[in-house]
mmCIF file of C-alpha atoms in Angstrom:
data_model
loop_
_atom_site.group_PDB
_atom_site.id
_atom_site.type_symbol
_atom_site.label_atom_id
_atom_site.label_comp_id
_atom_site.label_asym_id
_atom_site.label_seq_id
_atom_site.Cartn_x
_atom_site.Cartn_y
_atom_site.Cartn_z
ATOM 1 C CA MET K 1 21.060 3.964 -28.557
ATOM 2 C CA ASN K 2 23.652 5.138 -26.113
ATOM 3 C CA GLY K 3 23.984 5.158 -22.388
ATOM 4 C CA SER K 4 26.429 5.644 -19.566
ATOM 5 C CA ARG K 5 27.282 3.640 -16.503
ATOM 6 C CA HIS K 6 25.020 3.308 -13.535
ATOM 7 C CA ASP K 7 26.288 1.862 -10.270
ATOM 8 C CA ARG K 8 23.336 -0.128 -8.976
ATOM 9 C CA THR K 9 25.050 -1.286 -5.812
ATOM 10 C CA GLY K 10 25.739 2.050 -4.283
ATOM 11 C CA GLY K 11 25.321 5.665 -5.142
ATOM 12 C CA ARG K 12 24.987 6.816 -8.643
ATOM 13 C CA THR K 13 28.497 7.467 -9.808
ATOM 14 C CA GLU K 14 27.481 9.412 -12.855
ATOM 15 C CA ALA K 15 24.398 10.483 -14.665
ATOM 16 C CA VAL K 16 22.872 7.819 -16.821
ATOM 17 C CA THR K 17 21.278 8.661 -20.103
ATOM 18 C CA VAL K 18 19.680 6.445 -22.711
ATOM 19 C CA GLN K 19 18.834 8.117 -25.989
ATOM 20 C CA PHE K 20 17.401 6.886 -29.220
ATOM 21 C CA ALA K 21 15.303 8.095 -32.093
ATOM 22 C CA PHE K 22 12.876 6.352 -34.385
ATOM 23 C CA THR K 23 11.132 6.847 -37.681
ATOM 24 C CA PRO K 24 7.668 8.267 -36.974
ATOM 25 C CA ALA K 25 5.799 5.077 -37.727
ATOM 26 C CA ALA K 26 3.240 3.265 -35.622
ATOM 27 C CA ALA K 27 5.243 0.037 -35.730
ATOM 28 C CA TYR K 28 7.992 1.475 -33.515
ATOM 29 C CA VAL K 29 5.909 2.912 -30.700
ATOM 30 C CA ARG K 30 5.756 -0.480 -29.029
ATOM 31 C CA ALA K 31 9.525 -0.803 -29.079
ATOM 32 C CA ALA K 32 9.859 2.619 -27.446
ATOM 33 C CA ARG K 33 7.454 1.843 -24.623
ATOM 34 C CA LEU K 34 9.053 -1.533 -23.943
ATOM 35 C CA VAL K 35 12.500 0.054 -23.790
ATOM 36 C CA ALA K 36 11.097 2.662 -21.417
ATOM 37 C CA ALA K 37 9.784 0.039 -19.030
ATOM 38 C CA ASP K 38 13.038 -1.889 -19.182
ATOM 39 C CA VAL K 39 15.246 1.131 -18.551
ATOM 40 C CA ALA K 40 12.942 2.241 -15.743
ATOM 41 C CA ALA K 41 13.152 -1.203 -14.152
ATOM 42 C CA HIS K 42 16.940 -1.123 -14.328
ATOM 43 C CA ALA K 43 16.909 2.354 -12.829
ATOM 44 C CA GLY K 44 14.973 1.069 -9.843
ATOM 45 C CA VAL K 45 11.551 2.540 -10.505
ATOM 46 C CA ALA K 46 9.063 0.712 -8.291
ATOM 47 C CA THR K 47 7.537 -2.333 -9.971
ATOM 48 C CA GLY K 48 4.069 -0.937 -9.417
ATOM 49 C CA LEU K 49 4.927 2.110 -11.510
ATOM 50 C CA LEU K 50 6.399 0.296 -14.501
ATOM 51 C CA ASP K 51 3.026 -0.128 -16.211
ATOM 52 C CA GLU K 52 2.507 3.599 -15.815
ATOM 53 C CA VAL K 53 5.910 4.321 -17.372
ATOM 54 C CA ARG K 54 5.165 1.984 -20.259
ATOM 55 C CA GLN K 55 1.737 3.484 -20.869
ATOM 56 C CA ALA K 56 2.898 7.086 -20.533
ATOM 57 C CA VAL K 57 5.919 6.761 -22.809
ATOM 58 C CA GLY K 58 3.754 4.915 -25.324
ATOM 59 C CA GLU K 59 1.204 7.728 -25.232
ATOM 60 C CA ALA K 60 3.857 10.407 -25.659
ATOM 61 C CA CYS K 61 5.424 8.525 -28.579
ATOM 62 C CA THR K 62 1.997 7.997 -30.147
ATOM 63 C CA ARG K 63 1.364 11.725 -29.873
ATOM 64 C CA ALA K 64 4.712 12.496 -31.500
ATOM 65 C CA VAL K 65 4.105 10.073 -34.361
ATOM 66 C CA LEU K 66 0.629 11.510 -34.920
ATOM 67 C CA ARG K 67 2.014 15.040 -34.979
ATOM 68 C CA HIS K 68 4.688 14.098 -37.504
ATOM 69 C CA ARG K 69 2.263 12.104 -39.615
ATOM 70 C CA ASP K 70 -0.427 14.792 -39.654
ATOM 71 C CA ARG K 71 2.082 17.359 -40.819
ATOM 72 C CA GLY K 72 3.955 15.144 -43.235
ATOM 73 C CA ILE K 73 7.193 15.294 -41.282
ATOM 74 C CA ASP K 74 9.634 12.416 -41.709
ATOM 75 C CA ASP K 75 12.069 13.552 -39.018
ATOM 76 C CA LEU K 76 12.858 11.117 -36.261
ATOM 77 C CA VAL K 77 11.009 11.163 -32.953
ATOM 78 C CA ARG K 78 13.585 11.595 -30.208
ATOM 79 C CA VAL K 79 13.423 9.762 -26.890
ATOM 80 C CA GLU K 80 15.659 10.314 -23.895
ATOM 81 C CA PHE K 81 15.669 8.624 -20.508
ATOM 82 C CA SER K 82 17.852 9.952 -17.730
ATOM 83 C CA ILE K 83 18.457 8.600 -14.286
ATOM 84 C CA GLY K 84 19.396 10.975 -11.529
ATOM 85 C CA ASP K 85 17.313 11.884 -8.531
ATOM 86 C CA ARG K 86 14.336 10.689 -10.544
ATOM 87 C CA PHE K 87 13.740 8.669 -13.660
ATOM 88 C CA VAL K 88 13.041 11.209 -16.382
ATOM 89 C CA ALA K 89 11.579 10.481 -19.822
ATOM 90 C CA LYS K 90 11.546 13.081 -22.592
ATOM 91 C CA ILE K 91 9.870 12.564 -25.937
ATOM 92 C CA THR K 92 10.453 15.254 -28.549
ATOM 93 C CA ASP K 93 8.740 15.786 -31.870
ATOM 94 C CA ASN K 94 9.492 18.207 -34.663
ATOM 95 C CA ALA K 95 6.017 19.571 -35.295
ATOM 96 C CA GLN K 96 5.972 23.261 -34.605
ATOM 97 C CA ASP K 97 2.431 23.979 -33.489
ATOM 98 C CA LEU K 98 0.595 22.948 -30.404
ATOM 99 C CA ARG K 99 -2.640 21.789 -31.938
ATOM 100 C CA ALA K 100 -4.411 19.875 -29.253
ATOM 101 C CA ARG K 101 -5.746 21.671 -26.230
ATOM 102 C CA PRO K 102 -6.409 19.217 -23.460
ATOM 103 C CA SER K 103 -9.872 19.942 -22.135
ATOM 104 C CA GLY K 104 -9.822 17.693 -19.121
ATOM 105 C CA ARG K 105 -11.839 14.643 -19.901
ATOM 106 C CA ILE K 106 -12.878 13.217 -23.219
ATOM 107 C CA GLY K 107 -16.289 12.407 -21.863
ATOM 108 C CA ALA K 108 -16.983 16.086 -21.329
ATOM 109 C CA SER K 109 -16.785 16.755 -25.041
ATOM 110 C CA ILE K 110 -18.276 13.540 -26.353
ATOM 111 C CA GLY K 111 -21.162 12.758 -24.084
ATOM 112 C CA GLY K 112 -24.685 13.947 -24.671
ATOM 113 C CA GLY K 113 -24.345 14.169 -28.421
ATOM 114 C CA GLU K 114 -22.765 17.586 -28.202
ATOM 115 C CA SER K 115 -21.788 18.683 -31.657
ATOM 116 C CA ARG K 116 -18.409 20.117 -32.486
ATOM 117 C CA THR K 117 -17.093 21.716 -35.616
ATOM 118 C CA GLY K 118 -16.790 19.652 -38.741
ATOM 119 C CA ASP K 119 -18.139 16.324 -39.723
ATOM 120 C CA ARG K 120 -18.616 13.932 -36.839
ATOM 121 C CA ASP K 121 -16.494 11.321 -38.523
ATOM 122 C CA THR K 122 -13.538 13.665 -38.419
ATOM 123 C CA LEU K 123 -13.726 13.516 -34.646
ATOM 124 C CA GLU K 124 -13.021 9.845 -34.712
ATOM 125 C CA GLU K 125 -9.868 8.098 -33.738
ATOM 126 C CA ASP K 126 -6.945 9.855 -35.371
ATOM 127 C CA THR K 127 -8.376 13.326 -35.052
ATOM 128 C CA LEU K 128 -9.059 12.855 -31.390
ATOM 129 C CA SER K 129 -5.975 10.859 -30.657
ATOM 130 C CA GLU K 130 -3.544 13.700 -30.063
ATOM 131 C CA GLU K 131 -5.915 15.230 -27.568
ATOM 132 C CA ILE K 132 -6.628 11.869 -25.985
ATOM 133 C CA THR K 133 -2.940 11.188 -25.470
ATOM 134 C CA LEU K 134 -2.570 14.408 -23.508
ATOM 135 C CA ILE K 135 -5.660 13.680 -21.436
ATOM 136 C CA VAL K 136 -4.370 10.199 -20.641
ATOM 137 C CA LEU K 137 -0.945 11.585 -19.793
ATOM 138 C CA GLY K 138 -2.470 14.288 -17.602
ATOM 139 C CA GLY K 139 -4.453 11.729 -15.675
ATOM 140 C CA LEU K 140 -1.669 9.212 -15.461
ATOM 141 C CA VAL K 141 1.503 11.126 -14.701
ATOM 142 C CA GLU K 142 1.890 13.360 -11.697
ATOM 143 C CA ASP K 143 4.995 15.112 -12.969
ATOM 144 C CA LEU K 144 4.167 16.030 -16.564
ATOM 145 C CA VAL K 145 5.368 19.044 -18.526
ATOM 146 C CA VAL K 146 4.750 19.745 -22.208
ATOM 147 C CA THR K 147 7.018 22.453 -23.606
ATOM 148 C CA GLY K 148 7.472 24.114 -26.967
ATOM 149 C CA PRO K 149 7.283 24.620 -29.760
ATOM 150 C CA ASP K 150 10.810 25.918 -29.383
ATOM 151 C CA ALA K 151 13.262 27.578 -31.743
ATOM 152 C CA ASN K 152 14.380 24.234 -33.060
ATOM 153 C CA GLY K 153 10.812 23.233 -33.722
ATOM 154 C CA GLY K 154 8.751 20.663 -31.968
ATOM 155 C CA THR K 155 7.414 20.012 -28.524
ATOM 156 C CA THR K 156 8.769 17.927 -25.698
ATOM 157 C CA VAL K 157 6.784 15.817 -23.270
ATOM 158 C CA SER K 158 8.780 15.498 -20.042
ATOM 159 C CA MET K 159 7.752 13.106 -17.315
ATOM 160 C CA SER K 160 9.440 11.802 -14.229
ATOM 161 C CA TRP K 161 8.987 9.134 -11.616
ATOM 162 C CA PRO K 162 10.614 8.720 -8.212
ATOM 163 C CA LEU K 163 13.560 6.462 -7.563
ATOM 164 C CA PRO K 164 14.321 4.727 -4.282
ATOM 165 C CA GLY K 165 16.490 6.772 -1.988
ATOM 166 C CA SER K 166 16.106 9.902 -4.047
ATOM 167 C CA GLY K 167 14.055 11.620 -1.407
ATOM 168 C CA SER K 168 11.291 12.083 -3.929
ATOM 169 C CA ALA K 169 9.784 8.628 -3.634
ATOM 170 C CA ALA K 170 7.201 10.030 -1.267
ATOM 171 C CA ASP K 171 5.819 12.044 -4.127
ATOM 172 C CA HIS K 172 3.799 9.031 -5.176
ATOM 173 C CA MET T 1 -0.887 -11.961 -35.057
ATOM 174 C CA ARG T 2 2.772 -12.236 -34.391
ATOM 175 C CA GLY T 3 5.583 -11.577 -36.729
ATOM 176 C CA THR T 4 8.401 -9.338 -37.646
ATOM 177 C CA SER T 5 8.576 -6.267 -39.757
ATOM 178 C CA GLY T 6 10.953 -6.006 -42.648
ATOM 179 C CA ASP T 7 13.837 -4.983 -40.441
ATOM 180 C CA GLY T 8 13.298 -7.768 -37.940
ATOM 181 C CA ALA T 9 11.597 -5.727 -35.208
ATOM 182 C CA ALA T 10 8.991 -7.661 -33.260
ATOM 183 C CA GLU T 11 5.457 -6.628 -34.088
ATOM 184 C CA PRO T 12 2.744 -6.090 -31.526
ATOM 185 C CA GLU T 13 0.372 -8.921 -31.053
ATOM 186 C CA LEU T 14 -3.367 -8.482 -31.395
ATOM 187 C CA GLY T 15 -5.835 -11.312 -31.379
ATOM 188 C CA LEU T 16 -9.509 -10.933 -32.213
ATOM 189 C CA SER T 17 -12.055 -13.690 -31.753
ATOM 190 C CA LEU T 18 -15.715 -13.427 -32.627
ATOM 191 C CA SER T 19 -18.635 -15.054 -30.865
ATOM 192 C CA ASP T 20 -22.340 -14.498 -30.330
ATOM 193 C CA VAL T 21 -23.845 -13.907 -26.923
ATOM 194 C CA GLY T 22 -27.572 -13.244 -26.975
ATOM 195 C CA GLU T 23 -28.143 -10.474 -29.483
ATOM 196 C CA TYR T 24 -24.572 -9.237 -29.303
ATOM 197 C CA ALA T 25 -21.707 -9.954 -31.643
ATOM 198 C CA VAL T 26 -18.753 -10.139 -29.290
ATOM 199 C CA ILE T 27 -15.201 -9.262 -30.266
ATOM 200 C CA SER T 28 -12.767 -10.553 -27.655
ATOM 201 C CA VAL T 29 -9.446 -8.781 -27.839
ATOM 202 C CA THR T 30 -6.187 -10.295 -26.675
ATOM 203 C CA GLY T 31 -2.751 -8.756 -26.873
ATOM 204 C CA GLU T 32 -1.979 -5.077 -27.305
ATOM 205 C CA ILE T 33 -4.090 -2.324 -28.816
ATOM 206 C CA ASP T 34 -1.969 0.588 -29.963
ATOM 207 C CA MET T 35 -1.714 2.802 -33.001
ATOM 208 C CA TYR T 36 -0.180 -0.056 -34.960
ATOM 209 C CA THR T 37 -2.776 -2.700 -34.176
ATOM 210 C CA ALA T 38 -5.882 -0.543 -33.636
ATOM 211 C CA PRO T 39 -6.844 -0.486 -37.335
ATOM 212 C CA LYS T 40 -7.450 -4.233 -37.156
ATOM 213 C CA LEU T 41 -10.010 -3.763 -34.363
ATOM 214 C CA ARG T 42 -11.586 -0.803 -36.168
ATOM 215 C CA GLU T 43 -11.962 -2.916 -39.288
ATOM 216 C CA ALA T 44 -13.516 -5.778 -37.332
ATOM 217 C CA VAL T 45 -16.257 -3.482 -36.041
ATOM 218 C CA ARG T 46 -16.828 -2.045 -39.505
ATOM 219 C CA GLN T 47 -17.082 -5.543 -40.918
ATOM 220 C CA LEU T 48 -19.731 -6.511 -38.390
ATOM 221 C CA SER T 49 -21.794 -3.391 -39.036
ATOM 222 C CA SER T 50 -21.537 -3.953 -42.798
ATOM 223 C CA GLU T 51 -23.046 -7.373 -42.154
ATOM 224 C CA GLY T 52 -25.902 -5.749 -40.295
ATOM 225 C CA ARG T 53 -24.636 -6.681 -36.837
ATOM 226 C CA MET T 54 -25.434 -3.459 -35.011
ATOM 227 C CA ARG T 55 -25.206 -4.705 -31.451
ATOM 228 C CA VAL T 56 -21.557 -5.184 -30.762
ATOM 229 C CA ALA T 57 -19.646 -5.929 -27.571
ATOM 230 C CA ILE T 58 -15.890 -5.395 -27.436
ATOM 231 C CA ASP T 59 -14.429 -7.502 -24.658
ATOM 232 C CA LEU T 60 -11.263 -5.923 -23.285
ATOM 233 C CA THR T 61 -11.015 -8.143 -20.227
ATOM 234 C CA PRO T 62 -8.308 -10.337 -21.785
ATOM 235 C CA THR T 63 -6.514 -7.359 -23.364
ATOM 236 C CA GLU T 64 -2.950 -6.951 -22.188
ATOM 237 C CA PHE T 65 -2.477 -3.308 -23.169
ATOM 238 C CA CYS T 66 -4.587 -0.502 -24.576
ATOM 239 C CA ASP T 67 -3.525 3.033 -25.364
ATOM 240 C CA SER T 68 -5.364 6.164 -26.423
ATOM 241 C CA THR T 69 -5.565 4.924 -29.991
ATOM 242 C CA GLY T 70 -7.627 2.020 -28.727
ATOM 243 C CA LEU T 71 -9.871 4.441 -26.888
ATOM 244 C CA GLY T 72 -10.269 6.316 -30.157
ATOM 245 C CA VAL T 73 -11.457 3.131 -31.814
ATOM 246 C CA LEU T 74 -14.041 2.628 -29.072
ATOM 247 C CA ILE T 75 -15.298 6.193 -29.531
ATOM 248 C CA GLY T 76 -15.503 5.756 -33.285
ATOM 249 C CA ALA T 77 -17.271 2.409 -32.976
ATOM 250 C CA ARG T 78 -19.827 3.855 -30.585
ATOM 251 C CA ARG T 79 -20.545 6.719 -32.974
ATOM 252 C CA ARG T 80 -20.910 4.544 -36.043
ATOM 253 C CA LEU T 81 -23.116 1.973 -34.344
ATOM 254 C CA SER T 82 -25.279 4.590 -32.627
ATOM 255 C CA ASP T 83 -25.728 6.466 -35.899
ATOM 256 C CA SER T 84 -27.029 3.250 -37.437
ATOM 257 C CA GLY T 85 -29.427 2.522 -34.622
ATOM 258 C CA GLY T 86 -27.136 0.010 -32.960
ATOM 259 C CA SER T 87 -25.116 0.033 -29.791
ATOM 260 C CA LEU T 88 -21.690 -0.716 -28.436
ATOM 261 C CA VAL T 89 -20.973 -2.380 -25.134
ATOM 262 C CA VAL T 90 -17.440 -2.346 -23.768
ATOM 263 C CA VAL T 91 -16.840 -5.348 -21.564
ATOM 264 C CA CYS T 92 -13.977 -4.785 -19.192
ATOM 265 C CA ALA T 93 -13.158 -6.402 -15.892
ATOM 266 C CA ASN T 94 -9.511 -5.490 -16.395
ATOM 267 C CA PRO T 95 -8.480 -2.952 -13.729
ATOM 268 C CA ARG T 96 -5.678 -1.444 -15.785
ATOM 269 C CA ILE T 97 -7.959 -0.629 -18.679
ATOM 270 C CA ARG T 98 -10.817 0.357 -16.372
ATOM 271 C CA LYS T 99 -8.449 2.926 -14.898
ATOM 272 C CA LEU T 100 -7.804 4.289 -18.393
ATOM 273 C CA LEU T 101 -11.531 4.548 -19.096
ATOM 274 C CA ASP T 102 -12.060 6.236 -15.761
ATOM 275 C CA LEU T 103 -9.339 8.856 -15.997
ATOM 276 C CA THR T 104 -10.497 9.891 -19.469
ATOM 277 C CA GLY T 105 -14.148 10.038 -18.461
ATOM 278 C CA LEU T 106 -15.041 7.432 -21.072
ATOM 279 C CA ASP T 107 -16.561 5.228 -18.397
ATOM 280 C CA LYS T 108 -19.412 7.763 -18.360
ATOM 281 C CA VAL T 109 -19.760 7.933 -22.128
ATOM 282 C CA LEU T 110 -19.357 4.326 -23.134
ATOM 283 C CA ASP T 111 -21.574 1.506 -21.937
ATOM 284 C CA VAL T 112 -18.960 -0.302 -19.851
ATOM 285 C CA ARG T 113 -19.922 -3.562 -18.196
ATOM 286 C CA GLU T 114 -18.297 -6.451 -16.410
ATOM 287 C CA THR T 115 -19.904 -9.042 -18.661
ATOM 288 C CA VAL T 116 -21.664 -9.221 -22.001
ATOM 289 C CA PRO T 117 -25.391 -8.450 -21.585
ATOM 290 C CA GLY T 118 -27.348 -11.658 -21.513
ATOM 291 C CA GLU T 119 -24.339 -13.687 -20.484
#
């Protein structure tokens, strides 16, 4: 993990970045979301938004781990937090296709016994999870962008939250 | 469940306690449901159904955290129990998790209640 200095008493003297990467295993998603909430708190993200940061970063990391696991990729999941005008979180995987297509709400595709392709059991949990993570993220985070796959492979989930005095706090 | 993995990292905590309320087998969940701990909850539901307990309530009111993996477990549990002629009730008076159920539309799909039926 690395970072740079942040002057909490006055203006931000330089950009602050915290980066780390983790083996795509379920056991480390918790660590990532807890670090996210801690870095966000230090950055000055409003207390009422910290749960949202924790949940959203956890969802994005879960999605990345699922994408690596489903495709048998051992590469590290990369996480970056940056503090400037806003608190920005980026979670990058190395899986090259965009499989899930968020369809709005899970209930729309599950309710009423509507049948979808394949055995019903395959819709359970893991199969649905990548899509669910995007639906949760879409409902949770106002500023959400999913990009890629890019030339280097993988997709990036970018999210941001306002910081006090940034002029963007009114966004929420 | 609390412990450390081989490299010393703290593991998420998930506590499951079973009780009977009326005709429902109730699983009360404390701690955090995520992709690491969710299999334990999934297995608990499977265990109950294998014992013929087809009316199951999962109580998320005391749950500290739940992510989409946990929602996946709820969806899977509902399917399995419904397919076997049973039913799943999700008990949740926890506003944070209610918000999650609401924004995903699962509040319309799952039988979500404030208390266990018959309580």
